[in-house]
XYZ file of C-alpha atoms in Angstrom:
699
model
C -1.718 -12.073 18.625
C 0.009 -9.745 21.269
C 0.103 -6.163 21.017
C 2.652 -4.867 18.512
C 5.420 -3.591 20.793
C 6.734 -1.462 17.864
C 3.684 0.804 17.587
C 3.595 4.379 19.340
C 1.388 7.219 19.590
C 1.291 9.593 16.977
C 2.829 12.442 19.047
C 4.348 10.692 22.064
C 5.314 13.504 24.877
C 8.455 11.257 25.412
C 9.634 11.889 22.027
C 9.083 15.768 21.911
C 11.390 16.900 24.133
C 14.556 14.941 22.500
C 13.029 15.992 18.832
C 13.324 19.536 20.026
C 16.897 19.259 20.824
C 17.624 17.256 17.726
C 16.093 20.254 16.037
C 18.363 22.570 17.246
C 21.229 20.144 16.651
C 20.257 20.271 12.822
C 20.949 24.032 12.816
C 24.183 23.746 10.940
C 25.238 24.459 7.431
C 26.465 21.005 6.602
C 22.917 19.537 7.876
C 20.960 21.795 5.961
C 22.685 21.537 2.845
C 21.077 18.093 2.538
C 17.624 19.951 1.846
C 18.658 22.562 -1.165
C 15.121 24.409 -0.343
C 15.605 24.448 3.724
C 19.202 25.558 2.983
C 17.663 28.821 0.949
C 15.696 29.725 4.091
C 18.714 28.974 6.372
C 21.016 31.345 4.646
C 17.883 34.120 4.309
C 17.791 33.597 8.123
C 21.720 34.094 8.968
C 21.234 37.311 6.213
C 18.231 38.676 8.000
C 19.751 38.350 11.187
C 22.963 40.198 9.707
C 20.321 42.739 8.755
C 18.964 43.207 12.099
C 22.014 43.627 14.079
C 22.473 46.363 11.574
C 19.603 48.011 11.619
C 19.873 48.102 15.792
C 23.110 50.036 14.843
C 21.086 52.597 13.056
C 21.927 51.767 9.480
C 19.414 49.645 8.149
C 16.699 50.263 5.289
C 13.946 48.705 7.546
C 12.711 49.099 11.127
C 14.723 47.190 13.568
C 11.816 45.852 14.887
C 10.412 44.336 11.809
C 13.524 43.044 10.616
C 13.860 41.279 13.769
C 10.661 39.881 13.740
C 11.370 38.663 10.200
C 14.362 36.986 11.181
C 12.786 35.037 14.106
C 10.118 33.460 12.065
C 12.561 32.562 9.372
C 14.596 30.559 12.227
C 11.341 29.416 13.361
C 10.551 28.078 9.940
C 13.982 26.251 9.809
C 13.313 24.921 13.236
C 10.161 23.549 12.613
C 11.151 21.689 9.445
C 14.034 20.157 11.782
C 11.651 19.398 14.044
C 9.208 17.615 11.715
C 12.346 15.761 10.635
C 13.766 14.827 14.011
C 10.315 13.771 15.445
C 9.905 11.188 12.501
C 13.396 9.721 13.050
C 12.947 9.925 17.084
C 9.981 7.720 16.563
C 12.006 5.202 14.400
C 14.795 5.386 17.100
C 12.269 4.475 19.749
C 11.142 1.547 17.599
C 14.696 0.523 17.299
C 15.619 0.820 20.955
C 13.538 -2.429 21.428
C 15.690 -4.173 19.247
C 18.988 -2.887 20.574
C 18.467 -4.943 23.751
C 18.862 -8.254 21.582
C 22.448 -7.279 21.127
C 23.379 -7.897 24.565
C 26.389 -9.965 24.413
C 26.180 -13.653 24.768
C 28.085 -16.842 25.197
C 28.141 -19.379 22.661
C 28.711 -23.167 22.686
C 30.966 -23.440 19.568
C 31.189 -27.297 18.478
C 34.455 -28.633 17.053
C 34.193 -31.402 14.443
C 32.371 -33.355 13.382
C 30.011 -30.257 14.298
C 27.113 -32.433 15.297
C 25.148 -32.843 18.383
C 27.554 -34.507 21.162
C 30.363 -33.060 19.396
C 33.013 -31.334 22.081
C 32.397 -27.479 22.290
C 34.179 -24.649 23.700
C 32.485 -21.580 25.247
C 33.240 -18.259 23.138
C 31.267 -14.821 23.003
C 28.930 -14.209 20.393
C 30.879 -11.401 19.049
C 33.786 -13.831 18.384
C 31.500 -16.068 16.067
C 32.100 -15.864 12.173
C 30.204 -17.199 9.547
C 30.140 -20.765 9.017
C 30.716 -21.412 12.838
C 28.374 -24.101 14.345
C 26.739 -23.653 17.751
C 25.214 -25.784 19.962
C 21.798 -24.058 21.602
C 19.852 -25.778 24.300
C 16.590 -24.975 26.183
C 16.845 -21.431 28.436
C 19.932 -20.335 26.156
C 19.741 -17.453 23.564
C 20.565 -18.162 20.024
C 24.201 -16.076 19.767
C 23.899 -15.766 15.756
C 21.785 -15.413 12.839
C 21.951 -19.016 11.090
C 20.665 -22.043 9.919
C 19.520 -25.210 11.803
C 21.617 -27.962 10.337
C 20.245 -30.607 13.376
C 17.673 -30.890 15.745
C 14.324 -29.030 16.387
C 13.339 -26.881 19.122
C 10.657 -24.331 20.045
C 11.860 -20.649 19.847
C 10.670 -17.661 21.778
C 10.679 -14.440 18.722
C 8.694 -12.283 21.144
C 11.158 -9.696 21.010
C 11.397 -9.406 17.508
C 7.457 -10.101 16.185
C 5.716 -9.096 19.260
C 3.781 -12.516 18.902
C 4.114 -14.310 22.250
C 3.406 -17.931 21.180
C 6.768 -19.975 20.634
C 7.578 -20.828 17.106
C 9.370 -24.322 15.613
C 12.473 -24.164 14.097
C 13.912 -27.453 12.669
C 16.815 -28.510 10.443
C 15.777 -29.026 6.709
C 12.472 -27.187 4.940
C 11.583 -23.819 5.012
C 11.381 -23.191 8.942
C 15.213 -23.535 9.449
C 16.631 -20.032 9.757
C 16.810 -18.383 13.340
C 17.508 -14.848 14.388
C 20.329 -14.070 16.850
C 18.899 -12.560 20.334
C 15.579 -14.931 20.558
C 15.529 -17.748 22.805
C 15.202 -21.490 22.947
C 12.579 -22.626 25.230
C 12.797 -26.146 24.714
C 14.940 -28.997 23.148
C 18.118 -28.708 21.312
C 19.257 -27.415 18.108
C 22.745 -27.260 15.876
C 23.046 -23.700 14.289
C 25.459 -22.280 11.639
C 26.401 -18.881 11.625
C 25.498 -17.027 8.172
C 26.731 -13.797 8.882
C 29.551 -12.035 10.681
C 29.276 -9.712 13.651
C 27.652 -6.525 12.722
C 26.106 -7.806 9.757
C 23.247 -9.682 11.471
C 19.506 -9.154 10.685
C 19.027 -7.151 13.768
C 22.018 -4.868 13.075
C 20.299 -4.584 9.515
C 17.190 -3.445 11.251
C 17.998 -0.961 13.805
C 20.116 0.646 10.707
C 17.170 0.865 8.707
C 14.807 1.638 11.354
C 16.760 4.439 12.633
C 16.899 6.145 9.316
C 20.890 5.753 9.437
C 21.084 4.217 5.745
C 17.804 5.404 4.538
C 19.107 7.295 1.638
C 16.638 9.096 -0.982
C 14.193 7.172 -3.145
C 14.238 7.696 -6.681
C 10.897 9.348 -6.515
C 12.293 11.799 -3.373
C 15.486 12.559 -5.291
C 13.204 13.561 -8.529
C 10.614 15.470 -6.288
C 13.926 17.517 -4.587
C 15.137 18.309 -7.984
C 11.822 19.858 -8.789
C 11.688 21.674 -5.551
C 15.234 23.078 -6.096
C 14.236 24.192 -9.690
C 11.379 26.040 -8.520
C 13.566 27.722 -5.534
C 16.039 28.761 -8.416
C 13.062 30.454 -10.243
C 12.094 32.508 -7.235
C 15.321 33.407 -6.194
C 16.032 34.966 -9.571
C 12.723 36.552 -9.681
C 13.364 37.952 -6.041
C 16.810 39.100 -6.708
C 15.522 40.879 -9.950
C 12.900 42.941 -7.813
C 15.655 45.028 -6.318
C 17.000 46.829 -9.452
C 13.091 46.970 -10.628
C 12.346 48.569 -7.432
C 15.249 51.080 -7.410
C 14.410 51.745 -11.043
C 10.583 52.445 -10.596
C 11.480 54.823 -7.408
C 13.416 56.471 -9.632
C 11.229 56.888 -12.578
C 8.002 57.509 -10.528
C 9.645 59.999 -8.001
C 7.597 58.614 -4.744
C 7.487 55.447 -2.872
C 10.086 53.657 -1.338
C 12.641 51.159 -2.473
C 12.121 47.670 -1.272
C 14.212 46.548 1.514
C 16.221 43.509 1.808
C 14.393 41.976 4.719
C 11.136 42.305 2.679
C 12.536 40.739 -0.266
C 14.003 37.795 2.035
C 10.626 37.294 3.275
C 9.228 37.170 0.045
C 11.670 34.659 -1.301
C 11.005 32.455 1.758
C 7.412 32.453 1.594
C 7.347 32.028 -2.309
C 9.577 28.650 -2.442
C 8.206 25.383 -1.616
C 9.269 25.637 2.220
C 6.277 23.670 3.461
C 6.880 20.555 1.188
C 10.793 21.193 1.482
C 10.276 20.926 5.233
C 8.361 17.794 5.560
C 10.022 15.701 2.713
C 12.260 13.929 4.644
C 9.834 13.421 7.540
C 7.567 11.827 5.030
C 10.161 9.229 3.959
C 11.256 8.372 7.305
C 7.480 8.200 8.520
C 6.723 5.613 5.582
C 9.950 3.433 6.986
C 8.538 3.384 10.479
C 4.658 2.703 9.438
C 6.368 -0.340 7.739
C 8.197 -1.150 10.971
C 4.869 -0.736 12.963
C 3.284 -3.049 10.732
C 6.464 -5.703 11.521
C 7.904 -5.544 8.166
C 11.539 -4.655 8.100
C 12.795 -3.042 4.666
C 16.382 -3.358 3.550
C 16.145 -0.031 1.606
C 13.670 2.999 1.281
C 13.714 2.398 -2.356
C 11.723 -1.019 -1.820
C 8.797 0.899 0.358
C 8.673 3.148 -2.680
C 8.487 0.699 -5.240
C 5.851 -0.776 -3.280
C 3.660 2.131 -3.797
C 4.214 1.677 -7.656
C 3.764 -2.130 -8.208
C 1.617 -3.097 -10.895
C 1.320 -6.501 -10.750
C 1.168 -8.800 -7.266
C 2.209 -12.725 -7.085
C 0.703 -14.290 -4.550
C 0.620 -17.966 -3.087
C -2.483 -19.355 -2.941
C -1.994 -21.520 0.376
C -1.959 -19.003 3.514
C -2.770 -15.978 1.559
C -5.985 -16.600 -0.900
C -6.634 -19.770 1.251
C -6.335 -20.600 4.931
C -3.756 -22.892 3.815
C -5.036 -25.744 6.346
C -5.947 -28.277 3.746
C -7.218 -31.645 5.401
C -7.382 -35.015 3.479
C -11.321 -35.492 2.945
C -11.424 -38.372 1.077
C -9.712 -41.231 -0.710
C -10.951 -42.248 -4.371
C -9.324 -46.015 -5.319
C -8.735 -46.449 -8.995
C -10.440 -49.212 -10.763
C -9.098 -52.710 -9.220
C -7.803 -51.062 -6.097
C -9.347 -51.647 -2.815
C -9.432 -48.490 -0.793
C -7.662 -50.249 2.153
C -4.849 -50.927 -0.311
C -5.195 -47.325 -1.158
C -5.340 -46.056 2.429
C -2.245 -48.151 3.283
C -0.149 -46.781 0.659
C -1.055 -42.967 1.415
C -0.330 -43.684 4.911
C 3.099 -45.101 4.186
C 3.864 -42.247 2.224
C 2.690 -39.528 4.636
C 4.250 -40.879 7.707
C 7.223 -38.636 7.112
C 5.180 -35.465 6.015
C 4.904 -32.982 8.880
C 2.687 -30.923 6.887
C -0.803 -30.117 8.102
C -2.137 -31.902 5.329
C 0.378 -35.118 5.539
C -0.749 -35.626 9.119
C -4.651 -35.297 8.369
C -3.776 -37.820 5.752
C -2.486 -40.395 7.959
C -5.270 -39.647 10.279
C -7.564 -40.354 7.495
C -5.893 -43.455 6.361
C -5.897 -44.868 9.854
C -9.694 -44.638 10.085
C -10.202 -46.289 6.856
C -7.540 -49.468 7.378
C -6.892 -52.073 10.377
C -3.272 -51.772 11.139
C -3.671 -54.975 12.895
C -4.019 -56.637 9.390
C -0.511 -55.197 8.402
C 2.455 -55.997 10.627
C 4.388 -53.326 8.570
C 1.827 -50.091 9.545
C 1.813 -51.915 12.986
C 5.567 -51.632 12.964
C 5.539 -47.800 11.733
C 2.959 -46.726 13.773
C 5.067 -48.110 17.114
C 8.219 -46.124 15.430
C 10.054 -49.333 14.169
C 10.991 -48.262 11.002
C 12.350 -51.158 9.049
C 15.988 -50.894 8.366
C 15.607 -50.990 4.537
C 13.071 -48.121 4.404
C 14.118 -44.585 3.168
C 11.729 -41.632 2.830
C 11.911 -39.515 -0.428
C 11.144 -35.636 0.635
C 9.205 -33.163 -1.193
C 10.771 -30.868 -3.542
C 9.429 -28.008 -5.760
C 11.122 -29.548 -8.799
C 9.811 -33.208 -8.098
C 6.254 -31.956 -6.497
C 6.347 -35.544 -4.782
C 7.226 -37.555 -1.869
C 7.015 -41.026 -0.675
C 9.028 -43.694 0.749
C 10.804 -46.871 -0.465
C 10.308 -49.694 2.026
C 10.898 -53.451 1.608
C 11.214 -53.367 -2.149
C 8.240 -51.256 -2.782
C 8.344 -47.824 -4.299
C 5.245 -45.630 -3.321
C 5.045 -42.143 -4.255
C 2.333 -39.259 -3.451
C 2.018 -35.742 -5.245
C 0.493 -33.799 -7.990
C -1.035 -35.784 -10.628
C 1.234 -34.471 -13.757
C 4.238 -35.740 -11.564
C 2.779 -38.936 -10.757
C 1.855 -39.219 -14.269
C 5.551 -39.277 -15.300
C 6.418 -41.295 -12.703
C 4.308 -44.098 -13.507
C 4.763 -43.893 -17.214
C 8.584 -43.833 -16.779
C 8.358 -46.936 -14.714
C 6.344 -48.511 -17.832
C 2.754 -47.870 -16.672
C -0.298 -46.297 -17.586
C -2.401 -43.435 -16.235
C -6.314 -44.378 -17.199
C -8.305 -42.016 -18.473
C -10.722 -42.698 -15.959
C -8.163 -41.718 -12.992
C -7.635 -38.666 -14.911
C -11.418 -38.116 -14.765
C -11.231 -38.405 -10.857
C -8.365 -36.057 -10.712
C -10.323 -33.456 -13.031
C -13.492 -34.055 -10.710
C -11.681 -33.290 -7.656
C -10.347 -29.935 -9.388
C -13.326 -28.603 -10.640
C -14.609 -28.825 -7.174
C -12.007 -26.448 -6.243
C -10.421 -29.136 -3.870
C -6.520 -30.295 -4.462
C -6.017 -33.919 -5.844
C -2.931 -35.630 -5.156
C -2.423 -39.084 -6.694
C -0.754 -41.873 -5.028
C 1.101 -44.710 -6.876
C 3.321 -47.835 -6.246
C 6.017 -48.544 -8.701
C 3.860 -48.689 -12.197
C 0.653 -48.634 -11.021
C -1.532 -45.159 -9.830
C -3.582 -46.450 -6.943
C -5.935 -43.488 -6.527
C -6.539 -39.678 -5.587
C -6.520 -38.038 -2.231
C -8.854 -35.218 -1.866
C -7.630 -32.189 -0.168
C -10.133 -29.510 0.725
C -9.007 -26.083 1.388
C -11.256 -22.736 2.016
C -11.191 -19.379 0.577
C -10.388 -16.393 3.186
C -13.722 -14.207 3.366
C -13.255 -10.641 2.180
C -10.206 -11.535 -0.048
C -12.616 -11.416 -3.216
C -13.066 -7.280 -2.270
C -9.402 -6.713 -1.394
C -8.422 -7.959 -4.931
C -11.450 -5.732 -6.383
C -9.845 -2.918 -4.658
C -6.373 -3.472 -5.849
C -7.990 -3.745 -9.501
C -9.420 -0.368 -8.778
C -6.216 0.985 -8.020
C -4.695 -0.418 -11.317
C -2.540 -3.435 -9.871
C -3.067 -6.692 -11.006
C -3.189 -9.796 -8.878
C -1.833 -13.230 -10.006
C -2.252 -16.445 -7.963
C 0.830 -19.277 -7.940
C -0.202 -22.626 -6.748
C 1.398 -25.942 -7.316
C -2.028 -27.213 -7.854
C -3.108 -28.303 -11.428
C -4.990 -26.072 -13.625
C -8.393 -27.201 -13.202
C -8.031 -26.845 -8.862
C -6.333 -23.421 -9.925
C -8.747 -22.080 -11.680
C -12.072 -22.735 -9.466
C -9.792 -21.173 -6.673
C -8.985 -18.025 -8.686
C -12.440 -17.699 -9.840
C -13.633 -18.009 -6.296
C -11.152 -15.565 -4.881
C -11.504 -13.133 -7.783
C -8.070 -12.898 -8.768
C -6.811 -11.490 -12.222
C -4.803 -14.413 -13.137
C -3.034 -17.690 -12.246
C 0.160 -19.824 -12.669
C -0.831 -23.187 -11.800
C 1.806 -26.122 -11.086
C 4.328 -23.751 -10.418
C 8.071 -24.253 -10.101
C 10.888 -21.823 -9.416
C 11.573 -21.613 -13.086
C 7.959 -20.712 -13.822
C 8.071 -18.217 -11.123
C 10.706 -16.569 -12.385
C 9.703 -16.672 -15.943
C 6.545 -14.897 -15.153
C 8.050 -12.181 -12.972
C 10.723 -11.372 -15.978
C 7.869 -11.562 -18.606
C 6.230 -8.833 -16.867
C 9.021 -6.607 -16.280
C 10.048 -6.868 -19.926
C 6.530 -5.090 -20.363
C 7.933 -2.323 -18.165
C 5.805 -3.259 -14.873
C 6.868 -3.495 -11.110
C 6.502 -6.917 -9.783
C 5.859 -7.881 -5.949
C 5.936 -11.277 -4.452
C 6.281 -12.991 -1.071
C 8.136 -16.404 -0.617
C 9.340 -18.288 2.491
C 11.741 -21.304 0.949
C 15.192 -21.546 -0.669
C 13.175 -22.469 -3.972
C 11.489 -19.134 -3.701
C 14.859 -17.041 -3.315
C 15.955 -16.632 -7.425
C 12.233 -15.158 -7.798
C 12.737 -12.813 -4.718
C 15.659 -11.763 -5.926
C 14.537 -10.978 -9.269
C 11.068 -9.423 -7.968
C 10.815 -5.323 -7.559
C 9.493 -5.584 -3.969
C 10.071 -9.096 -2.470
C 8.923 -9.913 0.995
C 10.301 -13.227 2.571
C 8.768 -14.694 5.914
C 10.726 -14.538 8.933
C 10.321 -18.235 9.478
C 11.733 -18.656 6.060
C 15.214 -19.564 5.238
C 18.056 -17.875 5.146
C 18.361 -17.707 1.627
C 14.882 -16.264 1.051
C 15.602 -13.704 3.648
C 18.987 -12.828 1.696
C 17.364 -12.646 -1.455
C 14.466 -10.293 -0.455
C 14.461 -6.640 0.235
C 11.678 -6.594 2.823
C 11.271 -9.395 5.808
C 7.697 -9.773 7.406
C 8.305 -10.613 11.110
C 5.017 -11.992 11.315
C 5.491 -14.662 8.632
C 1.993 -13.797 7.276
C 1.329 -14.212 3.239
C -1.336 -11.427 3.210
C 1.282 -9.010 4.525
C 2.480 -8.500 1.099
C -0.990 -6.722 0.428
C -0.585 -3.889 3.347
C 2.851 -3.611 2.344
C 1.522 -2.396 -0.899
C -0.767 -0.063 0.906
C 1.673 1.275 2.933
C 3.632 2.092 -0.049
C 0.801 3.853 -1.756
C 0.174 5.876 1.437
C 3.518 7.116 1.323
C 3.134 8.402 -2.184
C -0.061 9.836 -1.497
C 0.848 11.688 1.476
C 3.764 13.144 -0.527
C 1.727 14.130 -3.647
C -0.782 15.592 -0.871
C 1.364 17.769 0.576
C 3.338 18.622 -2.406
C -0.176 19.809 -4.051
C -0.764 22.003 -0.891
C 2.652 23.527 -0.627
C 2.561 24.667 -3.970
C -1.088 25.921 -4.002
C -0.801 27.851 -0.788
C 1.972 29.886 -2.033
C -0.710 31.726 -4.099
C -2.315 33.766 -1.146
C 1.256 35.424 -0.091
C 1.464 36.917 -3.456
C -1.741 38.777 -2.342
C -0.221 39.777 1.167
C 3.242 40.654 0.197
C 3.375 42.060 -3.230
C 0.841 45.023 -2.333
C 3.233 45.471 1.144
C 6.149 45.442 -1.007
C 5.368 47.747 -3.731
C 2.065 49.592 -3.305
C 4.081 52.598 -2.040
C 5.547 52.912 -5.442
C 2.461 51.463 -7.377
C -0.753 52.502 -5.423
C -2.770 50.354 -7.917
C -1.241 47.375 -6.202
C -3.546 48.059 -3.208
C -6.284 46.052 -5.291
C -4.259 42.884 -4.815
C -4.954 43.365 -0.875
C -8.264 41.370 -1.111
C -7.776 39.959 2.150
C -8.034 43.724 3.785
C -4.693 43.376 5.893
C -4.246 45.838 8.265
C -0.931 47.439 7.171
C 2.185 46.689 5.202
C 4.060 45.570 8.108
C 1.166 43.441 9.249
C 0.955 41.779 5.869
C 4.505 40.835 5.703
C 4.667 39.367 9.260
C 1.348 37.507 8.609
C 2.401 35.798 5.770
C 5.960 34.816 7.064
C 4.130 33.648 10.299
C 1.861 31.310 8.597
C 4.713 30.104 6.485
C 6.633 28.657 9.287
C 3.069 27.784 11.430
C 1.730 25.723 8.368
C 4.833 23.275 8.663
C 3.796 22.556 12.371
C 0.308 22.184 11.680
C 0.993 19.620 8.829
C 3.676 17.434 11.006
C 0.689 15.083 12.127
C -0.451 14.596 8.716
C 2.969 13.885 7.324
C 3.730 11.418 10.149
C 0.647 9.457 10.346
C 0.073 9.796 6.322
C -2.979 10.674 4.045
C -5.638 8.288 4.692
C -5.317 5.323 2.044
C -8.264 5.130 -0.288
C -8.360 2.277 -2.888
C -8.732 4.817 -5.795
C -7.692 4.476 -9.515
C -4.814 7.288 -10.646
C -7.363 9.874 -12.209
C -9.966 9.523 -9.178
C -6.981 9.853 -6.926
C -5.776 12.921 -8.675
C -9.124 14.695 -8.667
C -9.525 14.112 -5.148
C -6.133 15.335 -4.490
C -6.552 18.683 -6.499
C -10.138 19.132 -4.777
C -8.778 18.581 -1.184
C -5.306 19.556 -1.282
C -5.243 21.968 -4.009
C -8.283 23.956 -3.453
C -7.955 23.897 0.234
C -4.068 24.833 0.245
C -5.396 27.695 -2.155
C -7.771 28.897 0.335
C -6.850 28.240 3.641
C -3.529 30.619 3.533
C -6.073 33.356 3.065
C -8.254 32.487 6.045
C -4.831 31.873 8.136
C -3.129 35.065 7.064
C -5.850 37.125 7.703
C -6.423 35.758 11.034
C -3.286 36.337 12.169
C -3.452 39.881 10.946
C -6.487 40.416 13.248
C -4.394 38.994 15.925
C -1.261 40.858 15.792
C -3.768 44.199 15.001
C -5.405 43.282 18.375
C -2.786 43.055 20.346
C -1.066 46.244 18.962
C 2.122 44.936 17.665
C 1.758 46.191 13.982
């Protein structure tokens, strides 16, 4: 795979200048009111600036230089929070910039009735196309709209979206019929029906989400915002009451000084959770950006957050747990059936099967039979399909495929589906044949049964291999409290063998769309969040029901519309990575919240003695840091409060390192690293700033 075009350095120099400009633009009351915590800091900065002007005119209750210094650092606090958010948004906008190049105006060959290849067409601009219009796209042309291939087959370059240079095949029917506007046809031709109107395309939605224009706050983010607002109101009430308390104390003691408004403002800003308040939005935007860097597009921030909270993962066996390149390895004829007879029937039933296993079966049958002995096989091999033949495609409901030719009805499919077919035709499924099916399944291989009319001819053995390391990944998920469920169309014996080898917690065998949907609803009734992945139209109901649904970009339009995430790489294992990214975003938010609340403690020991020790000298006992003066204590605390936001921006953007830990272990680690660390670091930082200010002679 080529290098991902959407990956950016953590602190790209090209993003710093625009982020600084955006940080300044966010200094408006409307922008600040979206963040209640920083809105308080913003209003405090305005008030402190006014008090500075008053002090310059000789009417202030604190020295002008001190009031001005506090005002400057309060503004820096607001600016640094704006900068964190702007930098996160800038990274997302840079990721979206490459997508905007795909929205260039293009011409489309709009087909007239009968809307098939060879019909007359008119050339129109892509912006004039509407849902339901049918266009012809030929080699070298850009696909003008999102749509479904309804005729033809072509190789398509999707590197502009996926970052993958290798072309992909898109064809009518099946699960690889969806195409994205802006991609380019490299060879052949196809007829495409538009599935969206202009402005509603996949790329439009990608750009909107990546830029953050429609991100919106997630439920957890809203809940945390309410908590931070409550803490802010509490500290605001506490700070407001300190002024009359100070007035009373000075009058009662007959000594000391009334605490000034600039000092109270500094105390308020230092005590409210400004660190997490300033970084909260950046954490959410950065989470979306990390998801985009993994080549996954989410249609909502809620989906990313839900991914971090999922309890159950539904994973397809093929391509996710196993490599998915099942190959026909053996033909096991039933009693009274020759291997050549079974091979001939298997070959006929697989000629219209373009899957890797179907092609491998054709190759295996060709080795075991002599085409010259059968004129029909020889004709089919040359492509001379008899006029009276018709192929029966595979469906998720029937779970079998086949061919009707020259009065013969040949079917190939799952053992239970073929059993029903044989019994409905008046035949019998012998115990010996069932034993063969069970024997193949017990080895972890997939058994397919071939039947002609009412007679079961034998068993085909398909071998697949479990991916290395997948068992360890499932163990990590289990450690985090996530249950893994394997979904497969195989029978229960095969499913059980693969499930045991892979280490999943449960499996659903002989899965139908209805069975998937029922399983998801069952888990959700128990209060659990469910994540799944899919690519076909038959997966759409289950994807729509799941809390986190990842559709393959190569899948059908129905699957992509039903999902709340789209994997541009079309990798079934991406679901595990999506869950890890969601977990990381929640871990980052929790860690920085813990740090923010813990680091306020040190500021009590800095500002309280500075503000009230003149009235109550006993409070000097709280000056455990030995700060040089009240002015230095105030400035050191305010400066540290602003600078820590800048220091934590890389962590907010990159995210806390993901660890596969349970909730209890994660909480302990959080409290130890970010709780204790957040408690101790300000003592060191404030003292260091105090020493620097004293050394420079600024206080």
